[in-house]
Amino acid sequence: NKQPLEPCSPTIAKKLLKAGKAAVFRQYPFTIILKKAVDKRELLPCQLKLDPGSVTTGIAILQDNKLIWAAELTYRGQQIKDDLESRRSLRRGRRGRKTKFNRTQQKLAKTHWLDAACVGDTPQIEIATNQPLLIKCCGHGKRQTIQVDSYGFPRLNKAGNKVRKSALIKQVKGFQTGDIVKAVVTKGKKIGSYLGKVAIRSSGSFNIKTVTQTVQGISYKYCKQVHRKDGYVYGF
């Protein structure tokens, strides 16, 4: 009647199949079905245990601390990833064979920006600039309000104190961490002109990271916004 019964050993299953009292109901996982209805007894409890993994998951069924069935399930994730990478490499190869012909015909250097200029039907290109703008994605910061250690547990900052309230502040005096600012300091120990990315502090004393150094303790009064944070870093 397709009702579950107590699992049996492979030896008993072979005897039932050989005697014609049972038939194969499912090959994988191997399951038999009795040809004659029997009184359904109270089933002993079984425990299903799983060990999830990124590539393979282990499966086990125990009954009274006795392992009666086990399996390992391997996912297709890695195969799909390999297929996508293979497809990408083939596409890049086709583009490169076309993007490359035009560039080599004009005897240009191998760079991505020159490759872009040579895509498609391209006549002789006149190079008016040799300094492309370098753009790098950096995101808009982290959503975590508390830093964690290598095990994922919350930890304190380097000074051993709780996370500062300023770490949760998005803007101070109209400035936001990641903005590009120019600071012209006219007095004090840090007299000079600084251009770079700013890190705000609730006190109004900012840090400015230039190309060569990080200058700390610059008042917001000396800062002028050059470019608002947009999730990218720019350079030459």
Short mmCIF file of C-alpha atoms in Angstrom, two decimals:
data_model
loop_
_atom_site.label_atom_id
_atom_site.label_comp_id
_atom_site.label_asym_id
_atom_site.label_seq_id
_atom_site.Cartn_x
_atom_site.Cartn_y
_atom_site.Cartn_z
CA ASN A 1 0.00 0.00 0.00
CA LYS A 2 3.09 2.22 -0.36
CA GLN A 3 3.25 2.79 3.40
CA PRO A 4 6.70 2.94 5.03
CA LEU A 5 7.89 -0.07 7.05
CA GLU A 6 10.97 -0.75 9.12
CA PRO A 7 14.18 -0.71 7.06
CA CYS A 8 15.80 -4.11 6.58
CA SER A 9 19.32 -5.27 5.90
CA PRO A 10 20.57 -5.99 2.35
CA THR A 11 20.59 -9.71 3.12
CA ILE A 12 16.88 -9.78 4.00
CA ALA A 13 16.08 -7.62 0.95
CA LYS A 14 17.85 -10.10 -1.34
CA LYS A 15 15.90 -13.04 0.17
CA LEU A 16 12.56 -11.24 -0.28
CA LEU A 17 13.37 -10.37 -3.89
CA LYS A 18 14.58 -13.88 -4.69
CA ALA A 19 11.46 -15.44 -3.15
CA GLY A 20 9.23 -13.14 -5.18
CA LYS A 21 7.73 -11.55 -2.06
CA ALA A 22 9.00 -8.10 -2.95
CA ALA A 23 9.89 -6.01 -5.99
CA VAL A 24 12.24 -3.12 -6.67
CA PHE A 25 10.30 0.12 -6.05
CA ARG A 26 13.17 2.56 -6.57
CA GLN A 27 16.74 1.95 -7.70
CA TYR A 28 18.38 5.06 -6.19
CA PRO A 29 18.20 5.07 -3.23
CA PHE A 30 17.45 1.35 -3.39
CA THR A 31 13.93 0.69 -2.09
CA ILE A 32 11.76 -2.44 -2.21
CA ILE A 33 8.01 -2.84 -1.93
CA LEU A 34 6.23 -5.90 -0.56
CA LYS A 35 3.76 -7.61 -2.87
CA LYS A 36 1.49 -8.56 0.02
CA ALA A 37 0.04 -6.20 2.61
CA VAL A 38 1.17 -6.79 6.19
CA ASP A 39 0.05 -5.44 9.52
CA LYS A 40 1.79 -2.14 10.02
CA ARG A 41 3.82 -2.15 13.17
CA GLU A 42 4.95 0.84 15.17
CA LEU A 43 8.00 2.26 13.47
CA LEU A 44 11.13 2.94 15.45
CA PRO A 45 12.23 6.57 15.22
CA CYS A 46 14.97 7.41 12.71
CA GLN A 47 17.22 10.44 12.84
CA LEU A 48 18.33 12.29 9.72
CA LYS A 49 21.67 14.10 10.03
CA LEU A 50 23.18 16.53 7.54
CA ASP A 51 26.64 18.01 7.15
CA PRO A 52 26.17 20.93 4.69
CA GLY A 53 29.11 21.85 2.51
CA SER A 54 29.80 24.24 -0.36
CA VAL A 55 30.70 21.38 -2.71
CA THR A 56 29.46 18.17 -1.04
CA THR A 57 26.83 17.57 1.65
CA GLY A 58 26.95 14.45 3.82
CA ILE A 59 23.68 12.67 4.65
CA ALA A 60 23.21 9.97 7.30
CA ILE A 61 20.22 8.14 8.83
CA LEU A 62 20.61 6.65 12.31
CA GLN A 63 18.30 4.36 14.26
CA ASP A 64 19.13 3.79 17.92
CA ASN A 65 22.68 5.07 17.35
CA LYS A 66 23.04 2.61 14.45
CA LEU A 67 23.99 3.99 11.05
CA ILE A 68 21.60 2.33 8.59
CA TRP A 69 22.02 4.55 5.51
CA ALA A 70 24.44 7.21 4.26
CA ALA A 71 25.03 9.29 1.16
CA GLU A 72 27.10 12.18 -0.18
CA LEU A 73 25.43 14.81 -2.37
CA THR A 74 27.75 16.74 -4.70
CA TYR A 75 26.42 19.99 -6.16
CA ARG A 76 26.73 21.40 -9.68
CA GLY A 77 27.95 24.77 -8.48
CA GLN A 78 31.58 24.21 -9.45
CA GLN A 79 30.59 22.75 -12.82
CA ILE A 80 28.39 25.75 -13.58
CA LYS A 81 31.19 28.09 -12.54
CA ASP A 82 33.67 26.28 -14.80
CA ASP A 83 31.23 26.38 -17.74
CA LEU A 84 30.66 30.12 -17.30
CA GLU A 85 34.40 30.78 -17.12
CA SER A 86 34.95 28.69 -20.25
CA ARG A 87 32.24 30.59 -22.11
CA ARG A 88 33.69 33.88 -20.96
CA SER A 89 37.18 32.92 -22.14
CA LEU A 90 35.84 31.93 -25.56
CA ARG A 91 34.00 35.23 -25.93
CA ARG A 92 37.04 37.20 -24.84
CA GLY A 93 39.11 35.23 -27.32
CA ARG A 94 36.78 36.13 -30.18
CA ARG A 95 36.74 39.77 -29.20
CA GLY A 96 40.50 39.82 -28.77
CA ARG A 97 41.15 38.36 -32.20
CA LYS A 98 39.08 41.20 -33.78
CA THR A 99 39.80 44.05 -31.01
CA LYS A 100 43.69 43.01 -31.52
CA PHE A 101 43.86 43.08 -35.44
CA ASN A 102 42.94 46.78 -35.62
CA ARG A 103 45.37 47.68 -32.85
CA THR A 104 48.33 45.80 -34.34
CA GLN A 105 47.62 47.24 -37.78
CA GLN A 106 48.00 50.73 -36.29
CA LYS A 107 51.00 49.68 -34.18
CA LEU A 108 49.45 50.74 -30.89
CA ALA A 109 50.44 49.53 -27.43
CA LYS A 110 48.45 46.83 -25.60
CA THR A 111 46.18 48.66 -23.17
CA HIS A 112 42.49 48.30 -22.43
CA TRP A 113 41.68 51.87 -23.35
CA LEU A 114 43.43 51.56 -26.73
CA ASP A 115 41.65 48.24 -27.28
CA ALA A 116 38.35 50.04 -26.68
CA ALA A 117 39.29 52.67 -29.24
CA CYS A 118 40.03 49.96 -31.84
CA VAL A 119 36.78 48.01 -31.46
CA GLY A 120 34.77 47.61 -34.68
CA ASP A 121 35.46 49.24 -38.03
CA THR A 122 38.15 51.74 -37.10
CA PRO A 123 40.15 54.00 -39.44
CA GLN A 124 43.57 55.31 -38.55
CA ILE A 125 43.31 56.71 -35.00
CA GLU A 126 44.93 59.97 -34.00
CA ILE A 127 46.05 59.73 -30.37
CA ALA A 128 45.40 63.07 -28.67
CA THR A 129 45.98 61.83 -25.09
CA ASN A 130 48.29 59.33 -23.44
CA GLN A 131 46.95 59.68 -19.91
CA PRO A 132 43.69 57.77 -19.27
CA LEU A 133 41.67 58.35 -16.11
CA LEU A 134 42.00 55.34 -13.82
CA ILE A 135 38.69 54.51 -12.12
CA LYS A 136 38.40 51.87 -9.41
CA CYS A 137 35.21 50.66 -7.72
CA CYS A 138 35.41 50.97 -3.94
CA GLY A 139 31.75 50.77 -2.88
CA HIS A 140 29.91 52.99 -0.43
CA GLY A 141 31.37 51.61 2.79
CA LYS A 142 30.34 48.74 5.05
CA ARG A 143 26.99 48.27 6.72
CA GLN A 144 28.60 46.69 9.76
CA THR A 145 28.43 48.90 12.83
CA ILE A 146 30.83 46.65 14.79
CA GLN A 147 34.01 45.08 13.51
CA VAL A 148 34.46 41.32 13.88
CA ASP A 149 37.47 39.05 14.30
CA SER A 150 38.56 36.25 11.94
CA TYR A 151 35.96 33.94 13.50
CA GLY A 152 33.06 36.35 13.00
CA PHE A 153 32.69 37.38 16.66
CA PRO A 154 32.30 41.07 17.59
CA ARG A 155 35.48 42.64 18.85
CA LEU A 156 36.64 45.96 20.26
CA ASN A 157 38.63 48.52 18.39
CA LYS A 158 42.42 48.68 18.48
CA ALA A 159 42.40 50.79 21.63
CA GLY A 160 40.33 48.19 23.49
CA ASN A 161 37.33 50.48 23.81
CA LYS A 162 33.83 50.18 22.48
CA VAL A 163 33.14 51.31 18.96
CA ARG A 164 33.01 55.08 18.80
CA LYS A 165 29.75 56.81 18.11
CA SER A 166 31.43 58.69 15.27
CA ALA A 167 31.77 55.39 13.40
CA LEU A 168 27.99 55.43 12.92
CA ILE A 169 27.83 59.04 11.68
CA LYS A 170 27.49 59.46 7.91
CA GLN A 171 28.13 63.21 7.55
CA VAL A 172 29.89 65.88 9.58
CA LYS A 173 29.69 69.56 8.60
CA GLY A 174 28.49 68.54 5.13
CA PHE A 175 31.43 66.20 4.52
CA GLN A 176 31.30 62.41 4.18
CA THR A 177 34.07 59.84 4.37
CA GLY A 178 35.30 59.22 0.82
CA ASP A 179 34.79 62.77 -0.44
CA ILE A 180 37.71 64.31 -2.31
CA VAL A 181 38.59 67.61 -0.66
CA LYS A 182 41.24 70.28 -0.86
CA ALA A 183 42.49 71.72 2.42
CA VAL A 184 44.55 74.89 2.56
CA VAL A 185 45.94 75.20 6.10
CA THR A 186 47.17 78.71 6.87
CA LYS A 187 48.33 78.31 10.46
CA GLY A 188 49.54 75.72 12.93
CA LYS A 189 51.93 72.81 12.53
CA LYS A 190 50.30 71.53 9.34
CA ILE A 191 50.59 74.59 7.13
CA GLY A 192 50.23 73.65 3.48
CA SER A 193 47.85 72.52 0.75
CA TYR A 194 46.48 68.99 0.73
CA LEU A 195 44.32 67.25 -1.90
CA GLY A 196 42.91 63.81 -1.30
CA LYS A 197 40.22 61.59 0.17
CA VAL A 198 38.81 62.62 3.53
CA ALA A 199 37.90 60.52 6.56
CA ILE A 200 35.47 62.39 8.79
CA ARG A 201 35.37 62.56 12.59
CA SER A 202 32.52 63.75 14.77
CA SER A 203 34.86 66.30 16.35
CA GLY A 204 35.31 68.07 13.01
CA SER A 205 39.01 67.17 12.85
CA PHE A 206 39.44 65.17 9.65
CA ASN A 207 42.11 62.95 8.12
CA ILE A 208 43.09 63.52 4.49
CA LYS A 209 44.75 60.76 2.48
CA THR A 210 46.85 62.21 -0.33
CA VAL A 211 48.85 60.34 -2.97
CA THR A 212 51.94 60.18 -0.75
CA GLN A 213 50.74 60.46 2.86
CA THR A 214 47.87 60.59 5.33
CA VAL A 215 47.57 63.92 7.15
CA GLN A 216 45.65 63.77 10.42
CA GLY A 217 43.93 66.45 12.41
CA ILE A 218 42.83 68.87 9.67
CA SER A 219 39.90 71.06 10.73
CA TYR A 220 36.83 71.06 8.52
CA LYS A 221 37.15 74.86 8.32
CA TYR A 222 40.14 74.48 5.98
CA CYS A 223 38.46 71.87 3.76
CA LYS A 224 36.69 72.54 0.47
CA GLN A 225 34.81 69.79 -1.31
CA VAL A 226 36.21 68.98 -4.76
CA HIS A 227 34.23 65.82 -5.58
CA ARG A 228 31.46 64.13 -3.63
CA LYS A 229 31.81 60.44 -2.83
CA ASP A 230 30.21 58.26 -5.57
CA GLY A 231 31.62 54.79 -4.87
CA TYR A 232 34.73 55.13 -7.07
CA VAL A 233 38.39 56.12 -6.67
CA TYR A 234 40.01 58.19 -9.40
CA GLY A 235 43.66 58.48 -10.35
CA PHE A 236 46.07 58.92 -13.28
#
